[in-house]
PDB file of C-alpha atoms in Angstrom:
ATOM      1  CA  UNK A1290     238.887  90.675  79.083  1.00 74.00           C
ATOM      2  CA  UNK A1291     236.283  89.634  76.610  1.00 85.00           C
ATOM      3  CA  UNK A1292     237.116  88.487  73.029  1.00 93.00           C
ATOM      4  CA  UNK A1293     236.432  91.240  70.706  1.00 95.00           C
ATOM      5  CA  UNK A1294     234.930  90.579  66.633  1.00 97.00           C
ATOM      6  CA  UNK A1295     235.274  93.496  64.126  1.00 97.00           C
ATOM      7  CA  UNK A1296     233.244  94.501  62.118  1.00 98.00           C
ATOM      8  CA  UNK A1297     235.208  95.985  59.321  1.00 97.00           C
ATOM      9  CA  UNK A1298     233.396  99.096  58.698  1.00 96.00           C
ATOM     10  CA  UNK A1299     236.016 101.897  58.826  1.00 91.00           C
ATOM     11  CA  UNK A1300     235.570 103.927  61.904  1.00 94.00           C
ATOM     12  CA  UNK A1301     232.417 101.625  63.761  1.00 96.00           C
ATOM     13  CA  UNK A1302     235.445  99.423  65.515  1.00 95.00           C
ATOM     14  CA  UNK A1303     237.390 102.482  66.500  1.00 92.00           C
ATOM     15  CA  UNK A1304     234.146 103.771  68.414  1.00 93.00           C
ATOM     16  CA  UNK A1305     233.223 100.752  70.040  1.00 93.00           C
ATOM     17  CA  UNK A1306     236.985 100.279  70.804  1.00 91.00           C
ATOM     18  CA  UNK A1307     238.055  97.363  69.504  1.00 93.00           C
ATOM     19  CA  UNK A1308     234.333  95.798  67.484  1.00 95.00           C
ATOM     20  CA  UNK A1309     231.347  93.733  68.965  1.00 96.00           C
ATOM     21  CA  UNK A1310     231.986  91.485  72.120  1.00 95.00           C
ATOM     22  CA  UNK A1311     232.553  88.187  70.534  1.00 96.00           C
ATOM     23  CA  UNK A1312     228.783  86.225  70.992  1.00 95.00           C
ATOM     24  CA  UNK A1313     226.940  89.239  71.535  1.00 96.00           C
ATOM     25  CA  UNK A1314     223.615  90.076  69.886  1.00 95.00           C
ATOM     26  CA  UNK A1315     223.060  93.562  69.020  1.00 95.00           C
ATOM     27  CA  UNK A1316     219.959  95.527  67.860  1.00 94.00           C
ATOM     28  CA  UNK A1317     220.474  98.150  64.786  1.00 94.00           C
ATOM     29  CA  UNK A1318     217.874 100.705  65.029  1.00 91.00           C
ATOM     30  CA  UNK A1319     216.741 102.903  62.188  1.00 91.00           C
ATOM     31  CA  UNK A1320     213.960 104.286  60.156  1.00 88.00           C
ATOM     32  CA  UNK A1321     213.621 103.185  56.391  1.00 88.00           C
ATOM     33  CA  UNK A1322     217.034 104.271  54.681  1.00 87.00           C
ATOM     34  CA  UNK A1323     219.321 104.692  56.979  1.00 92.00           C
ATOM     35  CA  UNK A1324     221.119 101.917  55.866  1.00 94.00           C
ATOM     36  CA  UNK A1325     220.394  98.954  58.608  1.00 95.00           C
ATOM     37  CA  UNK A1326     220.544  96.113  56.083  1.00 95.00           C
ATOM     38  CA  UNK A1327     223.926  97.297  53.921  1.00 96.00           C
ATOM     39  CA  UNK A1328     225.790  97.576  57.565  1.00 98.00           C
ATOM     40  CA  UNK A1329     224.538  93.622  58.202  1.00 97.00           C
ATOM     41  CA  UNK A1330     225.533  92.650  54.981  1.00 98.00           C
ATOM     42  CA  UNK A1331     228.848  94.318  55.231  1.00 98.00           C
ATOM     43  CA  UNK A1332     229.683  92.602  58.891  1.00 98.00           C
ATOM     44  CA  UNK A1333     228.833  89.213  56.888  1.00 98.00           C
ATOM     45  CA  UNK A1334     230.843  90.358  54.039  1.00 98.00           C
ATOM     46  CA  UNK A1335     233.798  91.804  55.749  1.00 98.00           C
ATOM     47  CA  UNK A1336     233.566  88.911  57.840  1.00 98.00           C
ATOM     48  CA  UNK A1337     234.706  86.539  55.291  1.00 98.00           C
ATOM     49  CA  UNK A1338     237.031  88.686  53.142  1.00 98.00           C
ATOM     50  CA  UNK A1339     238.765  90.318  55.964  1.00 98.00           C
ATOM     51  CA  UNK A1340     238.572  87.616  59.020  1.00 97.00           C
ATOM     52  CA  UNK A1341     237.874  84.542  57.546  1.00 97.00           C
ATOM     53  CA  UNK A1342     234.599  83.884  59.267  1.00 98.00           C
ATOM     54  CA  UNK A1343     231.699  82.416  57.814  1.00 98.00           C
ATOM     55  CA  UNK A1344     228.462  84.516  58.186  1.00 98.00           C
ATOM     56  CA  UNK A1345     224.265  83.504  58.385  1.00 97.00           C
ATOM     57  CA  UNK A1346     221.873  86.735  56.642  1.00 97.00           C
ATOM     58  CA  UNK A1347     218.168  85.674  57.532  1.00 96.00           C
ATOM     59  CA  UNK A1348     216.085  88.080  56.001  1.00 93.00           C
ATOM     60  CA  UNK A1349     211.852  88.056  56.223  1.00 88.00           C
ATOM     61  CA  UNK A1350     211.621  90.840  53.358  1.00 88.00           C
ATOM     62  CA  UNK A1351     213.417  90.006  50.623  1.00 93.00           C
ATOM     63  CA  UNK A1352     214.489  87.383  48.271  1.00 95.00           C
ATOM     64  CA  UNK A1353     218.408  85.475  47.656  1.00 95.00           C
ATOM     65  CA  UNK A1354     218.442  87.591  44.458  1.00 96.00           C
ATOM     66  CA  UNK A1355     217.174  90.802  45.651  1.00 96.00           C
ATOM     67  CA  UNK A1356     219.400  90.235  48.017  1.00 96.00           C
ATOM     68  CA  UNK A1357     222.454  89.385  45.546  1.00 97.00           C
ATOM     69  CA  UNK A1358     221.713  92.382  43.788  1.00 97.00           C
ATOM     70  CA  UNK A1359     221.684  95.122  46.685  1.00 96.00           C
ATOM     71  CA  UNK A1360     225.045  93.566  47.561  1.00 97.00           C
ATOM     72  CA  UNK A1361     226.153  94.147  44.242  1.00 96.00           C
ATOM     73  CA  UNK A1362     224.945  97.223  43.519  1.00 96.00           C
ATOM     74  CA  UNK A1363     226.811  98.991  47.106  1.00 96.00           C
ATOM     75  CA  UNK A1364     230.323  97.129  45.805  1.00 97.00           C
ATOM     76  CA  UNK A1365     230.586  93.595  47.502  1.00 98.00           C
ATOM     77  CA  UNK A1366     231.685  92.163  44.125  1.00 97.00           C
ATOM     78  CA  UNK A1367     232.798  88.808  45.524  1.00 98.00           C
ATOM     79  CA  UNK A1368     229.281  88.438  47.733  1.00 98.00           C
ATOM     80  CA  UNK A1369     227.617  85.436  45.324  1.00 98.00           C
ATOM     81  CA  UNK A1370     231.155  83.838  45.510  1.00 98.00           C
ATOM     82  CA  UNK A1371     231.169  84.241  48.909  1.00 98.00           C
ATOM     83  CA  UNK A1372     227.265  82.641  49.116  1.00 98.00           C
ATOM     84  CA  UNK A1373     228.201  80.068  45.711  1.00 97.00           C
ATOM     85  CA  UNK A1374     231.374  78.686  48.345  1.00 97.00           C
ATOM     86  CA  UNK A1375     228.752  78.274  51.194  1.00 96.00           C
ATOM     87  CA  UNK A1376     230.685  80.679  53.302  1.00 97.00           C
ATOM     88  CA  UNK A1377     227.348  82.753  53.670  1.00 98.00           C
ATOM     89  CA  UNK A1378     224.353  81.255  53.892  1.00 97.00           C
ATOM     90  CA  UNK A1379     220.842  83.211  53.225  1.00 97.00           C
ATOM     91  CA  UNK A1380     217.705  82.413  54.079  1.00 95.00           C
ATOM     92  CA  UNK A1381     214.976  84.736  52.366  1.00 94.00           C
ATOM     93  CA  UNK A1382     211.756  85.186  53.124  1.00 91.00           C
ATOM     94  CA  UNK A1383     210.533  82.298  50.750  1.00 91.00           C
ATOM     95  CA  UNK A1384     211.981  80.178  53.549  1.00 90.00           C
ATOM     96  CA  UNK A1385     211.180  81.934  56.631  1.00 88.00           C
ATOM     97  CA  UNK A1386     207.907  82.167  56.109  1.00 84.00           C
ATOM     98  CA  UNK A1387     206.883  79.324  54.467  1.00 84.00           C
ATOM     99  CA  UNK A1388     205.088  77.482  57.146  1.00 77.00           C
ATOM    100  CA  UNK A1389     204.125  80.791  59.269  1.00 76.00           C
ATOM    101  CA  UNK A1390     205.674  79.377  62.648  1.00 79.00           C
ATOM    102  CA  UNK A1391     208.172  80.419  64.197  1.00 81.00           C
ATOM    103  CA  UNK A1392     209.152  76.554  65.850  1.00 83.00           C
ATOM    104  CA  UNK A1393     209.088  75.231  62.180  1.00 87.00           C
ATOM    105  CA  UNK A1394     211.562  78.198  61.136  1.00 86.00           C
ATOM    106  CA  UNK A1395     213.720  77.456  63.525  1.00 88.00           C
ATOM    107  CA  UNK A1396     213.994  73.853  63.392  1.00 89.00           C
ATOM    108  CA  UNK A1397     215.302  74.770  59.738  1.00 89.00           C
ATOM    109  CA  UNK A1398     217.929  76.417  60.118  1.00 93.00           C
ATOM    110  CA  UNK A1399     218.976  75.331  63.618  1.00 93.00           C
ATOM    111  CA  UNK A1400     221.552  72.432  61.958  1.00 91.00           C
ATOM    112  CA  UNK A1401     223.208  75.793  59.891  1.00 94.00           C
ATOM    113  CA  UNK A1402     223.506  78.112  63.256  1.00 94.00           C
ATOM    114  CA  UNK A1403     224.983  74.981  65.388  1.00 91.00           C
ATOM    115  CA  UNK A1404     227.582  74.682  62.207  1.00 92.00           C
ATOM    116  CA  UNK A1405     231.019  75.845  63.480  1.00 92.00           C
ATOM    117  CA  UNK A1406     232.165  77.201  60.030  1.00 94.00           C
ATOM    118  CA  UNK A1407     229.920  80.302  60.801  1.00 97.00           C
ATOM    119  CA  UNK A1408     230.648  83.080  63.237  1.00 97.00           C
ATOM    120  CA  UNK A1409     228.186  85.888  62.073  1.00 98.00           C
ATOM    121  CA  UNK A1410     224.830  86.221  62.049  1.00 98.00           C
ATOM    122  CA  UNK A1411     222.112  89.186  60.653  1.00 97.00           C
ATOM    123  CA  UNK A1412     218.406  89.024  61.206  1.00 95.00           C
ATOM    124  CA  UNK A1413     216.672  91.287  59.373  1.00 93.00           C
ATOM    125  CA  UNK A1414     214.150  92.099  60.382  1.00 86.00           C
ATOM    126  CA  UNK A1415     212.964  92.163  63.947  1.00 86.00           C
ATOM    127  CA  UNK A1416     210.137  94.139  62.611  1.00 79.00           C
ATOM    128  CA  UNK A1417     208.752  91.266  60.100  1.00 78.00           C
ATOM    129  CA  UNK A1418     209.786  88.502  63.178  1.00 79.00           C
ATOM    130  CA  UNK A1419     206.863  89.621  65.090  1.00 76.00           C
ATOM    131  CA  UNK A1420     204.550  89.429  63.076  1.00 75.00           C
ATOM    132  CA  UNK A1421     204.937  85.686  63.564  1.00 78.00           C
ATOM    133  CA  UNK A1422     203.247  86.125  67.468  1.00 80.00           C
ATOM    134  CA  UNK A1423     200.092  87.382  68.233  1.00 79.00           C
ATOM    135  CA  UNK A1424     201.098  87.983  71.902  1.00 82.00           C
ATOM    136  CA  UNK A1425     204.099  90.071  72.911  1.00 79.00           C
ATOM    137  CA  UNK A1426     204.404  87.305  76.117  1.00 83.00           C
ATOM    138  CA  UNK A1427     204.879  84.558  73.352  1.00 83.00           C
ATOM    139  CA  UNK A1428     207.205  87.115  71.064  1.00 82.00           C
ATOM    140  CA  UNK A1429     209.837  87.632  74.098  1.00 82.00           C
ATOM    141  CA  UNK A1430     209.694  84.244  75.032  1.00 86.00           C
ATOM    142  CA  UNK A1431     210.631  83.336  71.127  1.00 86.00           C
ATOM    143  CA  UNK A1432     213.283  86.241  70.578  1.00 87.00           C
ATOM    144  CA  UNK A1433     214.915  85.305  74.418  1.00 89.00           C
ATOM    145  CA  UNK A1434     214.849  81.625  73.104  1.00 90.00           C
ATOM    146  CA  UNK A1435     216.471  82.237  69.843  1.00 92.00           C
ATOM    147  CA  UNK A1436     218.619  84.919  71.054  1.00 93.00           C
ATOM    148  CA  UNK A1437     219.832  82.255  73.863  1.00 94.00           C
ATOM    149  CA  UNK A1438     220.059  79.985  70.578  1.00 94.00           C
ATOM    150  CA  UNK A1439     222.697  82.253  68.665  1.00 95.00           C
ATOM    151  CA  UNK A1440     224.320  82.603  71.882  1.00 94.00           C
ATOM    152  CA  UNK A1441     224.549  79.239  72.615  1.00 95.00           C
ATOM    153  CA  UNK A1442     226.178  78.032  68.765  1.00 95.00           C
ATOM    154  CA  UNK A1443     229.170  81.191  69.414  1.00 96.00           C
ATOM    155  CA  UNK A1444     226.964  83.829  66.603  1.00 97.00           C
ATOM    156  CA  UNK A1445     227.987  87.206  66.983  1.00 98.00           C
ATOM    157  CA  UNK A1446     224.925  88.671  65.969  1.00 97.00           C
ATOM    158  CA  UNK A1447     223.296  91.844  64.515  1.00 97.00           C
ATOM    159  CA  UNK A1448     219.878  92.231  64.523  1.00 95.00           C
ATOM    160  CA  UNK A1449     217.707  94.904  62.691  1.00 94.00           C
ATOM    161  CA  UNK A1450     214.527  97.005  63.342  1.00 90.00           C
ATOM    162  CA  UNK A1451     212.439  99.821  61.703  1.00 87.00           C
ATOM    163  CA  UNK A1452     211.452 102.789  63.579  1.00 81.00           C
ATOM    164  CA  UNK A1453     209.537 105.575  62.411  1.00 65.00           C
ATOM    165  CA  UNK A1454     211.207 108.523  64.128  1.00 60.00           C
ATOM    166  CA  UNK A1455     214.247 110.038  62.736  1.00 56.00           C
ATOM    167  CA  UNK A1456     215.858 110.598  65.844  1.00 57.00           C
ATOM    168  CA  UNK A1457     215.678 107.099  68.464  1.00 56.00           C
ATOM    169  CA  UNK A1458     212.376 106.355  70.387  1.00 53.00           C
ATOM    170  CA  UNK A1459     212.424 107.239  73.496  1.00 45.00           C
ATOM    171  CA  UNK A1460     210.064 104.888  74.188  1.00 48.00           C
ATOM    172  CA  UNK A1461     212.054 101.652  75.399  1.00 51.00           C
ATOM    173  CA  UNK A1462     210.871  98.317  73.431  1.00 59.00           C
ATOM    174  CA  UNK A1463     211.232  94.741  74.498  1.00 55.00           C
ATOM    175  CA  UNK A1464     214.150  94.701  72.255  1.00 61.00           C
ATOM    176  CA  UNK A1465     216.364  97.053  73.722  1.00 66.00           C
ATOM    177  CA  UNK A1466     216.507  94.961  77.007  1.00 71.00           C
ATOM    178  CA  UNK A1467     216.577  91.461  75.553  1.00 81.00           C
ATOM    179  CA  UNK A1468     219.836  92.383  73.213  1.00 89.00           C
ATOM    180  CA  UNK A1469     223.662  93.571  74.310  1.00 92.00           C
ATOM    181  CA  UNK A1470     224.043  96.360  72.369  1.00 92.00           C
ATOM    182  CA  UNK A1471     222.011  99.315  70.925  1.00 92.00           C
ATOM    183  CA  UNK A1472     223.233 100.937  67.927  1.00 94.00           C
ATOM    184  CA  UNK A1473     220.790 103.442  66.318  1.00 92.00           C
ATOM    185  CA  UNK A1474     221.129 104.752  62.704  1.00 94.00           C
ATOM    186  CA  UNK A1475     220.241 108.432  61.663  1.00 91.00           C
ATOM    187  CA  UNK A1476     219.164 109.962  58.599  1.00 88.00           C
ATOM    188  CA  UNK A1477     218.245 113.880  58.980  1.00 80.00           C
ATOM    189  CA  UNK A1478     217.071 116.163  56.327  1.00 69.00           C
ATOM    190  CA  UNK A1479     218.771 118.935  54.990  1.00 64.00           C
ATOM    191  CA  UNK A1480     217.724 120.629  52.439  1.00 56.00           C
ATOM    192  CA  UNK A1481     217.403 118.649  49.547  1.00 56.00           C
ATOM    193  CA  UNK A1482     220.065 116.025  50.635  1.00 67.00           C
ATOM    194  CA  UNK A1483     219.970 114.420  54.189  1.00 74.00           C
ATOM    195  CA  UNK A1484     222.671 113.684  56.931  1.00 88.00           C
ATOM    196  CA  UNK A1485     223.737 110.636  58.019  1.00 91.00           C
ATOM    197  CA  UNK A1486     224.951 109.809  61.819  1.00 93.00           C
ATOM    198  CA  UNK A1487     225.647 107.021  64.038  1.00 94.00           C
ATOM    199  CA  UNK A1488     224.602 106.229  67.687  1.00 92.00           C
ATOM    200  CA  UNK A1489     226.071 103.687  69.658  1.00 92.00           C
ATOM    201  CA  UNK A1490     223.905 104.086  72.468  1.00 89.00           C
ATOM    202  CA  UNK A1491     224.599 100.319  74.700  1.00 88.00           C
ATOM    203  CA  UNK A1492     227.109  97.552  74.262  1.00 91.00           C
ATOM    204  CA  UNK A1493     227.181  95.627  77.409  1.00 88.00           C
ATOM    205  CA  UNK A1494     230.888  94.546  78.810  1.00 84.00           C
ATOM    206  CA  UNK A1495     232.662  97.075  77.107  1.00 85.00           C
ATOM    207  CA  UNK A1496     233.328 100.548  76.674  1.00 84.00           C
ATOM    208  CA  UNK A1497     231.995 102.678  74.252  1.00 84.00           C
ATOM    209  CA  UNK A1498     232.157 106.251  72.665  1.00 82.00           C
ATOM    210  CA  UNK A1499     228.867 107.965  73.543  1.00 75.00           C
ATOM    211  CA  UNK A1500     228.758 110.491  70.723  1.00 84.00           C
ATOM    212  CA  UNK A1501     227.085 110.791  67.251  1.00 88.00           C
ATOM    213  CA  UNK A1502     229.080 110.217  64.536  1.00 93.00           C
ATOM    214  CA  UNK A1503     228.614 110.866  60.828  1.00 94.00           C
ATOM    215  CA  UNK A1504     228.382 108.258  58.476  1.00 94.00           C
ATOM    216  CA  UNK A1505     227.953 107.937  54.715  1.00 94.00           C
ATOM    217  CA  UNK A1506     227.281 105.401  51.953  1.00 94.00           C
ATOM    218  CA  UNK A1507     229.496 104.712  49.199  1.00 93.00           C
ATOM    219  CA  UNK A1508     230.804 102.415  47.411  1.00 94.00           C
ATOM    220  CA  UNK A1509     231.725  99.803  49.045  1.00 94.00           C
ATOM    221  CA  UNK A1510     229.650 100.436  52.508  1.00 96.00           C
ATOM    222  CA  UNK A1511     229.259 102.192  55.419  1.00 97.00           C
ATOM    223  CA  UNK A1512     232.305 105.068  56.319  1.00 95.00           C
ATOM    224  CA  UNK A1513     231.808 106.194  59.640  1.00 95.00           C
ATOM    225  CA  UNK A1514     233.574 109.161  60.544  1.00 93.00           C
ATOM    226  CA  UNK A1515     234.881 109.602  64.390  1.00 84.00           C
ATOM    227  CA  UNK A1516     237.043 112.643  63.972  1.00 73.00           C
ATOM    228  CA  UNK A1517     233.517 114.873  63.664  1.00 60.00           C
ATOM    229  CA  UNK A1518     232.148 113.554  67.098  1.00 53.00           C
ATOM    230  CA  UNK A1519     230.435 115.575  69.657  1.00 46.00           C
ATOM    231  CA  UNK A1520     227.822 118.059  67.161  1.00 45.00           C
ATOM    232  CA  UNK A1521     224.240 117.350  67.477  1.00 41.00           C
ATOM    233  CA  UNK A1522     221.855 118.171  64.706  1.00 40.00           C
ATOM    234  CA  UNK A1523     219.883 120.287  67.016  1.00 38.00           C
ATOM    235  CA  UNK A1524     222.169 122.877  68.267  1.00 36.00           C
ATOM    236  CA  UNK A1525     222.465 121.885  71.108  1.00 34.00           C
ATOM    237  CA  UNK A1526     224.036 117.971  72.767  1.00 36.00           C
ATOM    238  CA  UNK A1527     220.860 116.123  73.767  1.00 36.00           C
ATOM    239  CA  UNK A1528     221.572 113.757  77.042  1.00 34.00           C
ATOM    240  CA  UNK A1529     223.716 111.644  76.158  1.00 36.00           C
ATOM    241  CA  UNK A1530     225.193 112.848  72.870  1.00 36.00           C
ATOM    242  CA  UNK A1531     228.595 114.743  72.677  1.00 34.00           C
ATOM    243  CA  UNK A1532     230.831 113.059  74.999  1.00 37.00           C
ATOM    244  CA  UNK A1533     233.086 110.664  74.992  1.00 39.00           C
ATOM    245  CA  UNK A1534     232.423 107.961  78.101  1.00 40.00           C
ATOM    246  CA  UNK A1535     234.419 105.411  78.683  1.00 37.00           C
ATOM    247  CA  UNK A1536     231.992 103.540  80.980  1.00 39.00           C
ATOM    248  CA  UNK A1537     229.373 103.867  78.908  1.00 41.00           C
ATOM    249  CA  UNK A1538     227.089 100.940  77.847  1.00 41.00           C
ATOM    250  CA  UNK A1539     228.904  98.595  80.636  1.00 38.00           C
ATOM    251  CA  UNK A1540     226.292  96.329  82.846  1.00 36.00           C
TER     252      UNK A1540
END
């Protein structure tokens, strides 16, 4: 049975039944808002208040302080404690993309992901990490590499990207196939508010709930709520959606 690592958002470990397979590298999917970077910074937050597990947050758009502040401003009081103690590290983009290749990057921060004190990892974003390849050959080869990397040093890792769509692509990127898990983040008009939903749509050697769930943002993070699964925003269940599958997601 694999080894299991929680993330600590209330209802996300009930619906993948237990948390994230321990080493695994998923892929949050989402267009702008939907709240992809406060769920990485809550696994790296929860991860050290709740598990005791240092965390990595590599982040191409934004800076330590922008960074300190968002935390801040969704309730992680003790986050620049928690980065002051070295028990999460952040690289911005002022370090990422200093030298504009991707072999320099890496050879930065490789001593920090090879550091046993950290069991987390969030890369955010995919989106900005291409831009440092011109080819998509040389992009798979450098996200199979790195992913192998994080795999390698024992990272449980999420890793962002920006879609434009509300609801997922259905058009299958490089991404999908190179990561263990799929989880895609909703937002949905209505009216003059929006909805908010949750799709765990792969994990690889475990079982998941194949539904949407509701989610919201409050103070202190990401709620997801499981006892409203199996509605669609549609009318009607597209494939997938509505049911619970045990077997889903397992390869």
């Amino acid at each position: 049975m694999p080894e299991f690592v929680k993330t600590g958002v209330e209802g996300l470990d009930s619906i993948l039944n237990g948390g994230i397979v321990e080493n695994a590298a998923v892929l949050v999917s989402g267009n702008p808002g939907t709240g992809k970077s406060i769920l990485g910074m809550q696994f790296l937050y929860n991860g050290v208040e709740l598990f005791d597990e240092g965390g990595i947050y590599l982040t191409f758009e934004e800076t330590a302080d922008d960074i300190s502040q968002a935390a801040n401003s969704i309730g992680f009081d003790d986050w620049d404690e928690f980065v002051d103690e070295g028990r999460i590290k952040i690289y911005d983009k002022r370090t990422l993309l200093r030298s504009g290749d991707f072999s320099d990057t890496l050879d930065t921060i490789l001593e920090d992901l090879q550091d046993t004190k950290y069991d987390r990892l969030v890369l955010d974003s995919l989106t900005m990490f291409q831009l440092f390849f011109e080819e998509e050959k040389e992009q798979r080869q450098y996200l199979l590499k790195f992913i192998d990397i994080l795999k390698d040093s024992g990272l449980t890792s999420i890793l962002t990207m920006e879609q434009s769509a509300v609801f997922p692509d259905t058009e299958i990127g490089l991404e999908n196939f190179l990561t263990d898990g799929n989880i895609y983040l909703i937002q949905s008009p209505a009216g003059s508010t929006s909805n908010r939903y949750i799709w765990v749509a792969k994990m690889r050697k475990q079982p998941i709930k194949n539904s949407m769930f509701p989610l919201e943002i409050e103070e202190g993070g990401i709620q997801v709520f499981e006892q409203a699964a199996g509605f669609s925003m549609m009318g009607e269940s597209p494939p997938g959606f509505g049911e619970e599958d045990p077997g889903a997601g397992l390869e």
